[in-house]
PDB file of C-alpha atoms in Angstrom:
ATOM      1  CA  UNK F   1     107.684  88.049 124.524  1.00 37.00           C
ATOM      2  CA  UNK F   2     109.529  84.833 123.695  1.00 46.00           C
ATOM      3  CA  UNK F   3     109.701  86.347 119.923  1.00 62.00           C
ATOM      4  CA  UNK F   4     110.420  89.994 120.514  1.00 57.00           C
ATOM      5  CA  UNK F   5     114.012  91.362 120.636  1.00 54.00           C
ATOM      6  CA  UNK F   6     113.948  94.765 121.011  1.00 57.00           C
ATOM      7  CA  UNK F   7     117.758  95.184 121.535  1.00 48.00           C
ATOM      8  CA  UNK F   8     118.557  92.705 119.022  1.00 53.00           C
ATOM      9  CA  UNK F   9     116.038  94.334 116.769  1.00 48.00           C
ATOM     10  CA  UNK F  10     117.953  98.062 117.357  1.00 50.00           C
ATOM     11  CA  UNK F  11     121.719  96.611 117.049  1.00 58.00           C
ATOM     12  CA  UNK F  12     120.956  94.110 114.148  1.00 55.00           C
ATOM     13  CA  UNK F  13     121.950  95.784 111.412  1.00 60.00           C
ATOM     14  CA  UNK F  14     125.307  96.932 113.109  1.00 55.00           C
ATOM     15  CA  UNK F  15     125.820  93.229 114.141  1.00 56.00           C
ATOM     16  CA  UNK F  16     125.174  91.291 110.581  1.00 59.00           C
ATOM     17  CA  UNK F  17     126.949  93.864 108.606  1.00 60.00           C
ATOM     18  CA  UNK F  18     130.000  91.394 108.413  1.00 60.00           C
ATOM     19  CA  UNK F  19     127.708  89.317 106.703  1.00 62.00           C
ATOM     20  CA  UNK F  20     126.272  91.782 104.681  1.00 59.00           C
ATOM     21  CA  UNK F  21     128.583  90.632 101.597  1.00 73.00           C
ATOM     22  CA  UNK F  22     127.192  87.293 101.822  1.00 75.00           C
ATOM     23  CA  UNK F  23     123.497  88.202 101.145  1.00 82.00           C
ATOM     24  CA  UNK F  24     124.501  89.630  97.643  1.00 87.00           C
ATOM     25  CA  UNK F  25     124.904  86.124  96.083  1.00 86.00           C
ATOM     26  CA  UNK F  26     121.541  85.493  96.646  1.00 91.00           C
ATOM     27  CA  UNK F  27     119.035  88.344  96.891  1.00 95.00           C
ATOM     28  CA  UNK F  28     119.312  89.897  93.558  1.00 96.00           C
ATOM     29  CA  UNK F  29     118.969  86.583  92.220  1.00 96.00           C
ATOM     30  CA  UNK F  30     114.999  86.500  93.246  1.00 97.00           C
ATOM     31  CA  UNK F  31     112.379  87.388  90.652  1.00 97.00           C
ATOM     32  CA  UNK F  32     108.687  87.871  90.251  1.00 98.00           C
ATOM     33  CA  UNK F  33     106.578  87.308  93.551  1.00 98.00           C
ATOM     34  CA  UNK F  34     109.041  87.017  96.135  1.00 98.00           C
ATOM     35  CA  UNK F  35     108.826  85.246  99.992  1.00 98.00           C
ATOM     36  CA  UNK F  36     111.717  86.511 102.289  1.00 98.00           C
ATOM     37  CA  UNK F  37     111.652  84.472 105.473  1.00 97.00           C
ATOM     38  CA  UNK F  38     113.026  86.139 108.274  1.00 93.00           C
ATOM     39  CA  UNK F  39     113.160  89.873 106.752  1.00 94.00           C
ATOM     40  CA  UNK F  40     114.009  91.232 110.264  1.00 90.00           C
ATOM     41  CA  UNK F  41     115.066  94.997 109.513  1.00 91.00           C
ATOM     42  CA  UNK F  42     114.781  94.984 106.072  1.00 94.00           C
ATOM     43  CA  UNK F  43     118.738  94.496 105.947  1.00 91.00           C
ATOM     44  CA  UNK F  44     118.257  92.700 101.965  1.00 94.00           C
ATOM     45  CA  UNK F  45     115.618  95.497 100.693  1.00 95.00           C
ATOM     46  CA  UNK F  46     118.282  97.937  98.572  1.00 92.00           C
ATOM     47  CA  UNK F  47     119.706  94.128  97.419  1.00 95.00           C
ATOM     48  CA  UNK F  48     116.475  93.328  95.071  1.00 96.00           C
ATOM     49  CA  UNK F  49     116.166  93.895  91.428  1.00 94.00           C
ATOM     50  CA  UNK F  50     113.841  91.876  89.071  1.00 92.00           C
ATOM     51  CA  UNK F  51     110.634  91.065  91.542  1.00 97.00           C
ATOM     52  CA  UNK F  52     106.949  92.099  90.985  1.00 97.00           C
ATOM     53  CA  UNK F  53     106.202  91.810  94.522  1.00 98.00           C
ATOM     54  CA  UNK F  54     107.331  90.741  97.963  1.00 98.00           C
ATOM     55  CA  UNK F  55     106.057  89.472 100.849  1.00 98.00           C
ATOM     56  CA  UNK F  56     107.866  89.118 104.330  1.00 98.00           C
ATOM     57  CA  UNK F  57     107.708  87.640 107.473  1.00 97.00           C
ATOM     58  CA  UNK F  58     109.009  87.999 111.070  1.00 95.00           C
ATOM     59  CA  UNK F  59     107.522  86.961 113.913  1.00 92.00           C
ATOM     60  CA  UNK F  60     109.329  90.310 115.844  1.00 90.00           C
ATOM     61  CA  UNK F  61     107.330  93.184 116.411  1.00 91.00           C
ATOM     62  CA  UNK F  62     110.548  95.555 116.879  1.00 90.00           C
ATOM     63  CA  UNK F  63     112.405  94.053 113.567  1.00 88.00           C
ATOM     64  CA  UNK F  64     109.342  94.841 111.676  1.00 95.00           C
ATOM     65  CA  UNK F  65     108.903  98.236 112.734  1.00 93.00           C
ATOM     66  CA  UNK F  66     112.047  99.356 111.738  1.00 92.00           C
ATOM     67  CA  UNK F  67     111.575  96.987 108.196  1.00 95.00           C
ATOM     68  CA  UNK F  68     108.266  99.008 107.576  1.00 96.00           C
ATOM     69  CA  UNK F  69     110.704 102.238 107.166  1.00 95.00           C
ATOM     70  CA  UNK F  70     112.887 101.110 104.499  1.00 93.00           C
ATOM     71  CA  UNK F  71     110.066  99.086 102.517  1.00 96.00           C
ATOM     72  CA  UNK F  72     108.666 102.254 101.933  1.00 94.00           C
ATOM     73  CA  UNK F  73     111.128 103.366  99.670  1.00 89.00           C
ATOM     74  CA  UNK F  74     111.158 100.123  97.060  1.00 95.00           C
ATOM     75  CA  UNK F  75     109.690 100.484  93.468  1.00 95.00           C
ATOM     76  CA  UNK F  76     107.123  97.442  94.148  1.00 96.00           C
ATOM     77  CA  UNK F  77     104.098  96.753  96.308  1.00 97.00           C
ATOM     78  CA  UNK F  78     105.631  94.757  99.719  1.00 97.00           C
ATOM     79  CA  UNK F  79     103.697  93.443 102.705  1.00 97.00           C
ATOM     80  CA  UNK F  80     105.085  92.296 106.413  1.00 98.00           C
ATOM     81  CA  UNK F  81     103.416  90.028 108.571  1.00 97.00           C
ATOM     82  CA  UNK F  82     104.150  89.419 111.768  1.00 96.00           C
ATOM     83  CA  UNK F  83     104.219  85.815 111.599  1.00 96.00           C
ATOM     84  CA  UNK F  84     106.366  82.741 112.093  1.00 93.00           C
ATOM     85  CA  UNK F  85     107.121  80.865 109.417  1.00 95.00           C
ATOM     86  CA  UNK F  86     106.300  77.064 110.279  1.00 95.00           C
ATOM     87  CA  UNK F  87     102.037  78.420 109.356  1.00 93.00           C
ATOM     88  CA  UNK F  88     102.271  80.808 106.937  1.00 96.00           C
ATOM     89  CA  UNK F  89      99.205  82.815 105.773  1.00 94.00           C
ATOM     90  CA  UNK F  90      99.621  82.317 102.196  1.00 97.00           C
ATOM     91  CA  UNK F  91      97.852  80.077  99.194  1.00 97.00           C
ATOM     92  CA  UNK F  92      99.571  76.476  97.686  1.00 97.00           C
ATOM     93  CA  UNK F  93     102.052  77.671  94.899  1.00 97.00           C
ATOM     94  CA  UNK F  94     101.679  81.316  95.411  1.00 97.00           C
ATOM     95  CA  UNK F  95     105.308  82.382  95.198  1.00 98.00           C
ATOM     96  CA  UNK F  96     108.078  82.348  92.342  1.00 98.00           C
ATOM     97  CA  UNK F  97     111.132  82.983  94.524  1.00 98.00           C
ATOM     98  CA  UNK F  98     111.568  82.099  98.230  1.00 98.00           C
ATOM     99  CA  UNK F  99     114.552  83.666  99.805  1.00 98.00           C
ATOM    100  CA  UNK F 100     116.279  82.944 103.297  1.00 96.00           C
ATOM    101  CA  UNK F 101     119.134  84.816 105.025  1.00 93.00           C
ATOM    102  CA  UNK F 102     120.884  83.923 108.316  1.00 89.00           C
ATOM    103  CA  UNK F 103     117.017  83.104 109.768  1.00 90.00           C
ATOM    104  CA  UNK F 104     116.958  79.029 109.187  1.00 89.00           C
ATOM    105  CA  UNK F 105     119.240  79.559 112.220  1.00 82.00           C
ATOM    106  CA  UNK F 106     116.617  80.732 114.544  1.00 84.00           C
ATOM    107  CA  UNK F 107     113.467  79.356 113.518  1.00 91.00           C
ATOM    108  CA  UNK F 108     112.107  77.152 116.512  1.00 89.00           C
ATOM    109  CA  UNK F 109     111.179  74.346 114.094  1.00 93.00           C
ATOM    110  CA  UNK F 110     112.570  75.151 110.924  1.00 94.00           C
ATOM    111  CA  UNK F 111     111.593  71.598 109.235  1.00 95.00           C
ATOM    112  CA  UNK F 112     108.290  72.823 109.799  1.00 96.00           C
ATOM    113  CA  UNK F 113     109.281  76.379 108.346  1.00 96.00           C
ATOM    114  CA  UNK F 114     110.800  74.452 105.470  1.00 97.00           C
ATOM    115  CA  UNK F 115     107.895  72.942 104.718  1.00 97.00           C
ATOM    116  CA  UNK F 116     105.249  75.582 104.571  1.00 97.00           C
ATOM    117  CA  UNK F 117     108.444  77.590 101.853  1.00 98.00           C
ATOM    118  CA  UNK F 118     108.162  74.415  99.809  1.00 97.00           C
ATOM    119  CA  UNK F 119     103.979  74.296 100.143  1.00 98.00           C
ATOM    120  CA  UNK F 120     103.477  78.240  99.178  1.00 98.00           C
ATOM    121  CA  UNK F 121     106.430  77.888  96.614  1.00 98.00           C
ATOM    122  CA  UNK F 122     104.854  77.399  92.899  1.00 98.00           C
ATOM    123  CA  UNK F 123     106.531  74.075  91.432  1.00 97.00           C
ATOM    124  CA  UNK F 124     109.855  74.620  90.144  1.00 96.00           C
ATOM    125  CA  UNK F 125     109.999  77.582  92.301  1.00 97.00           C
ATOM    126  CA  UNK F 126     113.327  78.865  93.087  1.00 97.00           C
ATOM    127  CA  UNK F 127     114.506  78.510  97.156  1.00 97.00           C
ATOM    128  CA  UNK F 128     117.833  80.997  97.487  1.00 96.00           C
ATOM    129  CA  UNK F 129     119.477  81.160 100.726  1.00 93.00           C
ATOM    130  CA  UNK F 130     122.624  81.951 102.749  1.00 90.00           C
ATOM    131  CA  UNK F 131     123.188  80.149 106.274  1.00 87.00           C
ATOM    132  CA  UNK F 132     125.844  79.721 108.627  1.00 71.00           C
ATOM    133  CA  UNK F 133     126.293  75.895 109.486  1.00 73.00           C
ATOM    134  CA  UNK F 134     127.782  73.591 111.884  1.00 71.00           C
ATOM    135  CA  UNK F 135     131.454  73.136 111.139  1.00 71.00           C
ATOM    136  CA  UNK F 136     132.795  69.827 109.180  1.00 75.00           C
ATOM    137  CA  UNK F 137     135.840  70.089 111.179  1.00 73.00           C
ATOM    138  CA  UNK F 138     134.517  67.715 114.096  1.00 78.00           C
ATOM    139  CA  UNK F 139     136.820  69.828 116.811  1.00 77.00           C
ATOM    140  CA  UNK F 140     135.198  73.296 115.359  1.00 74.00           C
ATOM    141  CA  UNK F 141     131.478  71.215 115.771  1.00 68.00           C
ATOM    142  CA  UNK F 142     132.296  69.907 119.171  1.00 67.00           C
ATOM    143  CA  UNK F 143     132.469  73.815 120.530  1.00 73.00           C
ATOM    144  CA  UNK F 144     129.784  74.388 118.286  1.00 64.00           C
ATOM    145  CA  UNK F 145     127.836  72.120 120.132  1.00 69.00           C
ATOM    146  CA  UNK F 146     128.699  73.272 123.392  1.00 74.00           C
ATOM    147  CA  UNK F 147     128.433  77.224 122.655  1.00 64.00           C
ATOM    148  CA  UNK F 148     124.817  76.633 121.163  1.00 67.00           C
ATOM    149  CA  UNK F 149     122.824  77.358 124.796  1.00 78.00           C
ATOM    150  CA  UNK F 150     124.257  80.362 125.510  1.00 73.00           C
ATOM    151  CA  UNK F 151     124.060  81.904 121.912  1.00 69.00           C
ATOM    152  CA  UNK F 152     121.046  81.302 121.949  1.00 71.00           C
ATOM    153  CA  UNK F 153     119.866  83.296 124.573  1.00 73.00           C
ATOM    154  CA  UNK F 154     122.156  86.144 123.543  1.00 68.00           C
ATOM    155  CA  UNK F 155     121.519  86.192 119.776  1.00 67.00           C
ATOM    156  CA  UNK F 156     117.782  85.479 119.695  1.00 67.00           C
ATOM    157  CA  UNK F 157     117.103  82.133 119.261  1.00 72.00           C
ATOM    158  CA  UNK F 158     120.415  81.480 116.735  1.00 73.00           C
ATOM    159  CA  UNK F 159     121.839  77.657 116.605  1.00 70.00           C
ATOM    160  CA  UNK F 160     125.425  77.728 115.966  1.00 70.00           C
ATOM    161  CA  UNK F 161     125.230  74.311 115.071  1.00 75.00           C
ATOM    162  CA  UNK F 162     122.261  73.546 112.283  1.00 82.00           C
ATOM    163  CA  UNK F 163     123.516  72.183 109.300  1.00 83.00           C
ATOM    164  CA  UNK F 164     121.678  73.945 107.267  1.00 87.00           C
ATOM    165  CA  UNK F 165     121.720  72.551 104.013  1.00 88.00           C
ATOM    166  CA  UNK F 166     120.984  69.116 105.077  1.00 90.00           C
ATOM    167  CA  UNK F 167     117.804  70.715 106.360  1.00 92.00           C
ATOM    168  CA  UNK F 168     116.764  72.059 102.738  1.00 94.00           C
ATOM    169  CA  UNK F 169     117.402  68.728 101.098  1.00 93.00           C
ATOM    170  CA  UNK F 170     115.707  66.560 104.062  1.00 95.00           C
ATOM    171  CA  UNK F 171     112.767  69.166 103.374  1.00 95.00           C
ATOM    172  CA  UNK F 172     111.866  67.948 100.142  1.00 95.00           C
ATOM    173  CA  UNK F 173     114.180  70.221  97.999  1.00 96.00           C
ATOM    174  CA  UNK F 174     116.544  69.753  95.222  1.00 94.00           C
ATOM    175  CA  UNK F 175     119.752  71.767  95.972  1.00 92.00           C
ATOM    176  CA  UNK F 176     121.786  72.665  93.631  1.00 84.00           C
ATOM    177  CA  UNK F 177     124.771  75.365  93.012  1.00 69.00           C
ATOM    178  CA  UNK F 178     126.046  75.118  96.749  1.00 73.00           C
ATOM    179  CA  UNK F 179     129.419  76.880  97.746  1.00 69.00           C
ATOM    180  CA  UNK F 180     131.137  78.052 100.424  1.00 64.00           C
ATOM    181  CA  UNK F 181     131.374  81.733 101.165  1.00 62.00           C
ATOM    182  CA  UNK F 182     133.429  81.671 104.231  1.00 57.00           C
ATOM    183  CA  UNK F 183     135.404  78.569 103.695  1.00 62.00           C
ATOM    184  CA  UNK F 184     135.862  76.486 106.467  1.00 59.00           C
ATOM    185  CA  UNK F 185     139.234  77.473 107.975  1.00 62.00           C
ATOM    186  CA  UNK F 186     138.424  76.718 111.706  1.00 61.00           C
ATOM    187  CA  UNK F 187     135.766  79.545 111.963  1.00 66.00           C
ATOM    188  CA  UNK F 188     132.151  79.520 114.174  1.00 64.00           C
ATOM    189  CA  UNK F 189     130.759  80.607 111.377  1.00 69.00           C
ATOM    190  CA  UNK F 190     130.957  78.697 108.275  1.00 70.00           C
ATOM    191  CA  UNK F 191     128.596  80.255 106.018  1.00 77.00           C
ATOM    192  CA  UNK F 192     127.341  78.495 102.569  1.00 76.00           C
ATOM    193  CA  UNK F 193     125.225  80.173  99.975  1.00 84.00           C
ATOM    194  CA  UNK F 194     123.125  77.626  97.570  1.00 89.00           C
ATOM    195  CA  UNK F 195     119.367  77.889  95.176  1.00 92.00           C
ATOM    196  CA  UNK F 196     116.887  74.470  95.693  1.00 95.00           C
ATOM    197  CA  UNK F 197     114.270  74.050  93.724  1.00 94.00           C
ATOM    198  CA  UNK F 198     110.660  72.638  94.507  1.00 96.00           C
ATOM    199  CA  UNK F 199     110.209  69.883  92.351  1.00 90.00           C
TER     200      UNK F 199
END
């Protein structure tokens, strides 16, 4: 049970559509064969444009269920696994276009997750992803810090305090075109949008 959600899974949509905006930076920037990590409900589906296929994972029985429904409406073949994403049942290289969306967040070991992207990622595959991250403003980190426990247990495993894009890098990647989307201004959520590429 430790990765099912069903309320999470049946309010999620309701609950990230502030940061719907966010994911429109990066999704319809993927092409070819396409890896989402974390596709939950399918939130980024409607967002895709250029891509020959896609594959998605979630390790949430409840998310994918309700996923399943609006994949079946996309112009190209899709498949959801119900999966983590630190052993991923894919080939070396098989994917063009890996993309990531408020999930490196939750992801028990998501250097592990980060590496199996970069193994099934073809060289000079594309990485695109949108995160919320731990505050630079050492006050806003500090609560951070402290609020991380109990948001976890009520928002399914999220971290309010990964630093997200330091993960990518430390992971092997080369990031590049990083920018803020909510700039930091004494929020929780500071969220940063960037593409790495697998060298």
């Amino acid at each position: 049970m430790g990765d099912e959600h069903p309320w999470l899974a049946a309010t999620l949509d309701v609950v990230m559509r502030p940061m719907y905006p966010a994911r429109r930076f990066v999704v319809p920037e993927a092409t070819g064969t396409v890896l989402e990590v974390g596709v939950g409900t399918g939130l980024n589906f409607g967002l895709y444009r250029d891509v020959t296929a896609l594959e998605g994972i979630d390790p949430d029985p409840h998310m994918l269920a309700r996923a399943r429904v609006r994949a079946a409406d996309l112009p190209f073949p899709v498949g959801l696994h119900q999966t983590g994403a630190e052993r991923m049942p894919f080939a070396d290289g098989h994917f063009d276009t890996a993309v990531i969306t408020f999930t490196l967040c939750t992801i028990p070991d998501p250097a592990a997750a980060l590496a199996e992207v970069r193994r099934v990622l073809r060289a000079g595959g594309r990485l695109l992803f949108v995160e919320h991250t731990r505050s630079i403003q050492p006050l806003v980190g500090g609560v951070q810090d402290a609020l991380t426990p109990l948001w976890k247990k009520i928002g399914g495993g999220c971290h309010l305090n990964r630093r997200a894009v330091e993960l990518v890098r430390a992971a092997g990647f080369q990031v590049r075109e990083t920018a803020a989307v909510w700039r930091e201004r004494w929020t929780l959520f500071p969220v940063y949008r960037a593409v790495a590429w697998k060298p």
